[in-house]
CSV table of C-alpha atoms in Angstrom, one decimal:
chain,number,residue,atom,x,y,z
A,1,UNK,CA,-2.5,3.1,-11.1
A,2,UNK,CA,-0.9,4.3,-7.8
A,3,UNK,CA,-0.5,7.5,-6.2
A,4,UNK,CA,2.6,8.5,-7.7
A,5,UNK,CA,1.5,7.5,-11.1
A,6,UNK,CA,-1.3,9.7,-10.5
A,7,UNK,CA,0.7,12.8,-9.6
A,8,UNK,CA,2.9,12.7,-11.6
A,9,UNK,CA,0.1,12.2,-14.3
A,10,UNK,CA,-1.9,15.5,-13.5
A,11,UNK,CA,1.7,17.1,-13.2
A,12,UNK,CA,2.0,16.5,-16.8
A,13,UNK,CA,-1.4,17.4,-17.4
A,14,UNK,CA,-1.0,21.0,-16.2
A,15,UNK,CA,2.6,21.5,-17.4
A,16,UNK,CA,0.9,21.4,-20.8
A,17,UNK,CA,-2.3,23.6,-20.0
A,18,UNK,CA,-2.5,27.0,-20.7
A,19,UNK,CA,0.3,29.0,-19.6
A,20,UNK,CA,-1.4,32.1,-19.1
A,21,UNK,CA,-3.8,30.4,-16.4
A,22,UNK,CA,-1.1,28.6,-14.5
A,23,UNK,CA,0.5,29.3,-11.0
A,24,UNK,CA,2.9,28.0,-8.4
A,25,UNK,CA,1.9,28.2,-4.6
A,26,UNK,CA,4.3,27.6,-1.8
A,27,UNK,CA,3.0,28.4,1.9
A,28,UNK,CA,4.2,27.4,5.3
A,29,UNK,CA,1.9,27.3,8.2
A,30,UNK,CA,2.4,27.8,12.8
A,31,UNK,CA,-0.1,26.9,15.0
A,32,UNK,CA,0.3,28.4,18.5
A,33,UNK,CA,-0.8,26.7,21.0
A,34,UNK,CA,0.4,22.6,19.5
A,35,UNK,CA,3.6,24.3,18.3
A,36,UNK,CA,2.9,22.2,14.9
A,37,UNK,CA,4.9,23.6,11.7
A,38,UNK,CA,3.7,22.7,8.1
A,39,UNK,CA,4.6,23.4,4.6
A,40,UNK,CA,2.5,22.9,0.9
A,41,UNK,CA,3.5,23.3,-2.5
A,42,UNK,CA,0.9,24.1,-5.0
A,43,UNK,CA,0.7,23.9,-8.8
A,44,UNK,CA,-2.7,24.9,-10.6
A,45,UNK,CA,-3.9,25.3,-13.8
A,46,UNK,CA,-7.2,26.5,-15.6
A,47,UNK,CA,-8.1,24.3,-18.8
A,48,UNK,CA,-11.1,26.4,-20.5
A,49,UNK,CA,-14.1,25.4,-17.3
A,50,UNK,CA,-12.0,22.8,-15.7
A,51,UNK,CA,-9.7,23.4,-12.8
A,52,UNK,CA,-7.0,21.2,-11.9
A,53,UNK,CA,-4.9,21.5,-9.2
A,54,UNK,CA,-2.1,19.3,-7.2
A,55,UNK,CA,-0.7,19.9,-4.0
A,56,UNK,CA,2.1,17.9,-1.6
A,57,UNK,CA,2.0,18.3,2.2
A,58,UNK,CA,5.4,18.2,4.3
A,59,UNK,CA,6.4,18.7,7.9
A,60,UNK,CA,9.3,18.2,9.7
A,61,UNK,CA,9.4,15.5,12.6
A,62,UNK,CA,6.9,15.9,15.1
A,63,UNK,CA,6.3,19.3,13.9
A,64,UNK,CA,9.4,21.0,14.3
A,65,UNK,CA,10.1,23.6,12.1
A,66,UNK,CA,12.0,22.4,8.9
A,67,UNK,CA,13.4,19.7,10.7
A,68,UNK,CA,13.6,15.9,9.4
A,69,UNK,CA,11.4,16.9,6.9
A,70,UNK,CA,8.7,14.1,5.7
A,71,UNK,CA,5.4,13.4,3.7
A,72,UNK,CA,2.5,15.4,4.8
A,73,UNK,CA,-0.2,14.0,2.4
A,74,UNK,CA,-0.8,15.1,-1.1
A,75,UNK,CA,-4.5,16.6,-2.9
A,76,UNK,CA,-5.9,16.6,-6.4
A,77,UNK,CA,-8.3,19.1,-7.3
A,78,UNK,CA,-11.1,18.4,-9.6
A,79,UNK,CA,-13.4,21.1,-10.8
A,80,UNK,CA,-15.7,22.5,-13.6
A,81,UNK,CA,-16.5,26.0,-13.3
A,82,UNK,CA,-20.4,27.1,-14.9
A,83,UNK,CA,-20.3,31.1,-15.3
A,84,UNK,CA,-24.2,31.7,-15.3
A,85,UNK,CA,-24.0,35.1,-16.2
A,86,UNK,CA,-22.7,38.2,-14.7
A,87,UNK,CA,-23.0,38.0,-11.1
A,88,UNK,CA,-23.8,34.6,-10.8
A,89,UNK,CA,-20.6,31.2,-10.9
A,90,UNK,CA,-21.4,27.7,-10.1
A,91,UNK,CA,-18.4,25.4,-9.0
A,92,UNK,CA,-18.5,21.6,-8.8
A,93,UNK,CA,-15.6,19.6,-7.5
A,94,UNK,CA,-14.0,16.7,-6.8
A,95,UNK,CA,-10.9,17.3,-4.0
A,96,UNK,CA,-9.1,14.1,-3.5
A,97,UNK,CA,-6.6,14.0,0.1
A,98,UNK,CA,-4.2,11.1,0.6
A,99,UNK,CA,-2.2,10.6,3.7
A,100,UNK,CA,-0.8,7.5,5.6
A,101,UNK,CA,-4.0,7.6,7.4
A,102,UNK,CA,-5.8,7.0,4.4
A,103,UNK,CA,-8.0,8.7,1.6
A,104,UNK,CA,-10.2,11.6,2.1
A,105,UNK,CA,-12.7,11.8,-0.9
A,106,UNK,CA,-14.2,15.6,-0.7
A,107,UNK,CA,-17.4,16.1,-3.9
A,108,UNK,CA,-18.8,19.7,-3.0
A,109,UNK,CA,-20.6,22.8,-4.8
A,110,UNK,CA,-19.8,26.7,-4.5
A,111,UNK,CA,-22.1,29.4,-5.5
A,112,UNK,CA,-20.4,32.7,-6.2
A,113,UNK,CA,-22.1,36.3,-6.4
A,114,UNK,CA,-20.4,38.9,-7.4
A,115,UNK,CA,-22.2,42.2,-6.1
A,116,UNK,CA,-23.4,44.8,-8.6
A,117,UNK,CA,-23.4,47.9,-5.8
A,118,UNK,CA,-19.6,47.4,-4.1
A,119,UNK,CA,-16.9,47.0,-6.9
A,120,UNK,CA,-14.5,44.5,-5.9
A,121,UNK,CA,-16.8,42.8,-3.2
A,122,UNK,CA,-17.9,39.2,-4.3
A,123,UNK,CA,-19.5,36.6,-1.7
A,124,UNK,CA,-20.2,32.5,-1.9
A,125,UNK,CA,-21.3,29.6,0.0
A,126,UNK,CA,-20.1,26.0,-0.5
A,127,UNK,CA,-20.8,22.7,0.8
A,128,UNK,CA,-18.8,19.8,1.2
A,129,UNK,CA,-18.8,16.2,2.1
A,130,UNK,CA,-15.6,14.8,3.6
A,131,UNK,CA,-15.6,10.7,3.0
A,132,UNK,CA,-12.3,9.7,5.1
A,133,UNK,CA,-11.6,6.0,4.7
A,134,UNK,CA,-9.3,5.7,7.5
A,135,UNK,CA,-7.2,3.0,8.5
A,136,UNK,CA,-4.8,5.6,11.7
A,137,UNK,CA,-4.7,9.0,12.4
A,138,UNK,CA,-2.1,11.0,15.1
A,139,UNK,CA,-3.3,13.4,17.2
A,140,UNK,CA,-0.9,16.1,19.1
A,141,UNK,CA,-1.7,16.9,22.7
A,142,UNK,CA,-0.6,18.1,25.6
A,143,UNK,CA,0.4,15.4,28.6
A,144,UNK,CA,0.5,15.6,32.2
A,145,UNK,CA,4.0,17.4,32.0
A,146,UNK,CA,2.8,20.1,29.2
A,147,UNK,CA,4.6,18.4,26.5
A,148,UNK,CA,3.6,17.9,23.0
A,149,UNK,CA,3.0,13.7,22.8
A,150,UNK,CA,1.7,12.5,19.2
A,151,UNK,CA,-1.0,9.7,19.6
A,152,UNK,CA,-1.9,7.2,17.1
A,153,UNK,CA,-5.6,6.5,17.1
A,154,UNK,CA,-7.4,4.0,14.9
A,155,UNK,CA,-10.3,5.0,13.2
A,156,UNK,CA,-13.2,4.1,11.0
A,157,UNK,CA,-14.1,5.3,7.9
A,158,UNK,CA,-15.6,8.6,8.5
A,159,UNK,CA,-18.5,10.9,7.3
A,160,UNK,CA,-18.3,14.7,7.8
A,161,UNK,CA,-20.5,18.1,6.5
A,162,UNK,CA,-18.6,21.1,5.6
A,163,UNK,CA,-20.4,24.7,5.4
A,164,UNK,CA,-18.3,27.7,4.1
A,165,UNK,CA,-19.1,31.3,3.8
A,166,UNK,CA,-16.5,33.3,1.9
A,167,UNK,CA,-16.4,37.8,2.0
A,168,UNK,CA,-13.7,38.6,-0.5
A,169,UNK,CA,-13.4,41.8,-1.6
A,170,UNK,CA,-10.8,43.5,-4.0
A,171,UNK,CA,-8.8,47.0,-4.2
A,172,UNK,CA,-6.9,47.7,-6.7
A,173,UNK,CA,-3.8,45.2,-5.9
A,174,UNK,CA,-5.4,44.2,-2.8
A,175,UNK,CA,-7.0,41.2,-2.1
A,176,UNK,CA,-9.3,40.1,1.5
A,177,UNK,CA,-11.1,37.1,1.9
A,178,UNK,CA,-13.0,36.4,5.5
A,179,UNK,CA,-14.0,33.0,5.5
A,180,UNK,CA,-16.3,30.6,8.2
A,181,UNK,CA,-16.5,27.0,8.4
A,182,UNK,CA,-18.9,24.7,10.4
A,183,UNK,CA,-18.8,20.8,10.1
A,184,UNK,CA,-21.0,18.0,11.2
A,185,UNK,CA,-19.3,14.8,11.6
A,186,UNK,CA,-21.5,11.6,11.5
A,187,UNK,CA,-21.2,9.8,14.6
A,188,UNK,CA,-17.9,10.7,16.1
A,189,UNK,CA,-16.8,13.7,18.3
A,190,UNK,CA,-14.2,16.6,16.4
A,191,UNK,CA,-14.3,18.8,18.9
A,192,UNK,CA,-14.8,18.8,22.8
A,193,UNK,CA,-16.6,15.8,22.9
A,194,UNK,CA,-19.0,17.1,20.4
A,195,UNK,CA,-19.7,15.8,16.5
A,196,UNK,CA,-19.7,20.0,15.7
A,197,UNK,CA,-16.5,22.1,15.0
A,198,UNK,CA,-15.7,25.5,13.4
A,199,UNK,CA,-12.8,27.7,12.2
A,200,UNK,CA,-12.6,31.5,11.1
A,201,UNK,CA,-9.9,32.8,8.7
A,202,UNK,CA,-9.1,36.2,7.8
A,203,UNK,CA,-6.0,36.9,4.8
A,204,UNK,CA,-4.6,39.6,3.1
A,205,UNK,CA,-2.9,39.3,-0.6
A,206,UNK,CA,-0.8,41.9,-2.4
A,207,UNK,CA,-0.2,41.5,-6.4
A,208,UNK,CA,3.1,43.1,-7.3
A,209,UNK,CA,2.7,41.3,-11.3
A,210,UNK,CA,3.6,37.5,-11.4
A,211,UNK,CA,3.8,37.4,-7.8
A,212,UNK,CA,1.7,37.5,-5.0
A,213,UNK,CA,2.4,37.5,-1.3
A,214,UNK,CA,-0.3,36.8,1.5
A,215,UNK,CA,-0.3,36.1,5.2
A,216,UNK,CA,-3.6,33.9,6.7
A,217,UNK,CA,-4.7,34.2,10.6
A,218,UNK,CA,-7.1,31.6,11.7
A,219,UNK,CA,-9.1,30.7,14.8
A,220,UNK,CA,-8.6,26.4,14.9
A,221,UNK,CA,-9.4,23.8,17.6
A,222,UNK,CA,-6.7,21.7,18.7
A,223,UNK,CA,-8.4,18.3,20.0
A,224,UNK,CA,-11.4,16.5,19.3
A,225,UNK,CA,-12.1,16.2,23.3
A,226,UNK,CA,-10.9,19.5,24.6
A,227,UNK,CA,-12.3,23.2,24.0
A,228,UNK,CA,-9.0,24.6,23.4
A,229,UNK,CA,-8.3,26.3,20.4
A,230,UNK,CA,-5.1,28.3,18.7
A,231,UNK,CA,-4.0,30.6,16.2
A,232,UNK,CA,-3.0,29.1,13.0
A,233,UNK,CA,-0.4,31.8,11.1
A,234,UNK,CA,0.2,31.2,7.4
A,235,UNK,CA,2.7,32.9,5.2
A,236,UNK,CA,2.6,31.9,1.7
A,237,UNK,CA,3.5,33.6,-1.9
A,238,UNK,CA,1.7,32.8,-5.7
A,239,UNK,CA,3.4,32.7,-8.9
A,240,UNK,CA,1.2,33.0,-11.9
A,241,UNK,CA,2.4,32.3,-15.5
């Protein structure tokens, strides 16, 4: 089966889930300092524990905004939620990333605890193991005039470790999340010449019914051999049905 039999498979799939659990996603992303524009659009579902979830990535030519818009990559989300008891949830998942470059296989585990003595406030940890199997990737960087230059690299298959904290905490229609990464790449530099990398988010959602706006801000590097990093705006809104 190819990739667009598989879509289109899990589209089906989750047009015929439950109704009540579904919801649309479209967001469009800036970062600052690369002057790179991208879109996704989301559809997810919730079938009793399992979570399913399928995603397409698009960008406009050499990351102008909404410009000669192409193929970004697509996910699939896999994952079985295990509700221990009242504080306590256990996620397993399967995340599956396709782009030109290749296939990014992503099995992890979150722990959720949801705290007794704050109402609203909820925190978790999860791991995850990024298997790229590579064949090119492009990497954006600045040349000798200040210009934006895409460069093809080839690359082997790669091995990376992925360490997330989450805060979220909810107010009435309010929602904040705080979230940290660190990775850990096996054997190959992702950030200023170094196999260790992180990124800080911060976002703010707002439920007005069926729909929910949000805006992202994170702190992201920009090259695997420079320290330079940018702010990465999102802007997205959710449609539950």
């Amino acid at each position: 089966m190819n990739k667009t039999k598989i879509v289109i498979a899990v589209a089906s799939v989750l047009a015929a889930g439950s109704v009540s659990a579904a919801s649309f996603d479209m967001r469009h992303e800036y970062k600052s300092h690369t002057d790179q524009h991208a879109t996704r659009v989301k559809l997810g579902d919730s079938i009793g524990n399992f979570l399913v979830d399928i995603e397409a990535k698009f960008k406009g030519e050499d990351g102008k905004f909404m410009e000669d818009l192409k193929n970004n990559g697509w996910e699939l989300g896999l994952n079985y939620r295990h509700v221990l008891n009242d504080n306590w949830t256990m996620t397993y998942g399967m995340p599956i990333e396709g782009r030109e470059s290749g296939v990014t296989y992503k099995p992890q585990v979150r722990a959720t605890y949801k705290v007794d003595s704050v109402d609203g406030l909820s925190l978790s940890a999860r791991y995850r193991y990024d298997m790229r199997q590579n064949t090119s990737t492009t990497e954006y960087e600045l040349d000798g005039n200040g210009d934006i230059v895409g460069v093809e690299k080839n690359i082997e298959n790669q091995r990376r470790h992925r360490l997330t904290a989450n805060v979220n905490y909810s107010m009435e229609n309010w929602r904040f999340g705080l979230e940290g990464n660190y990775y850990k790449a096996d054997g190959y530099d992702i950030y200023d010449n170094d196999d260790t990398n992180y990124e800080l988010n911060a976002s703010i959602r707002h439920i007005m019914g069926q729909w929910a706006p949000y805006v992202e801000f994170g702190d992201v590097s920009t090259s695997s051999t420079k320290a330079t990093r940018e702010l990465r705006s999102r802007v997205g809104l959710t449609y539950s049905f």
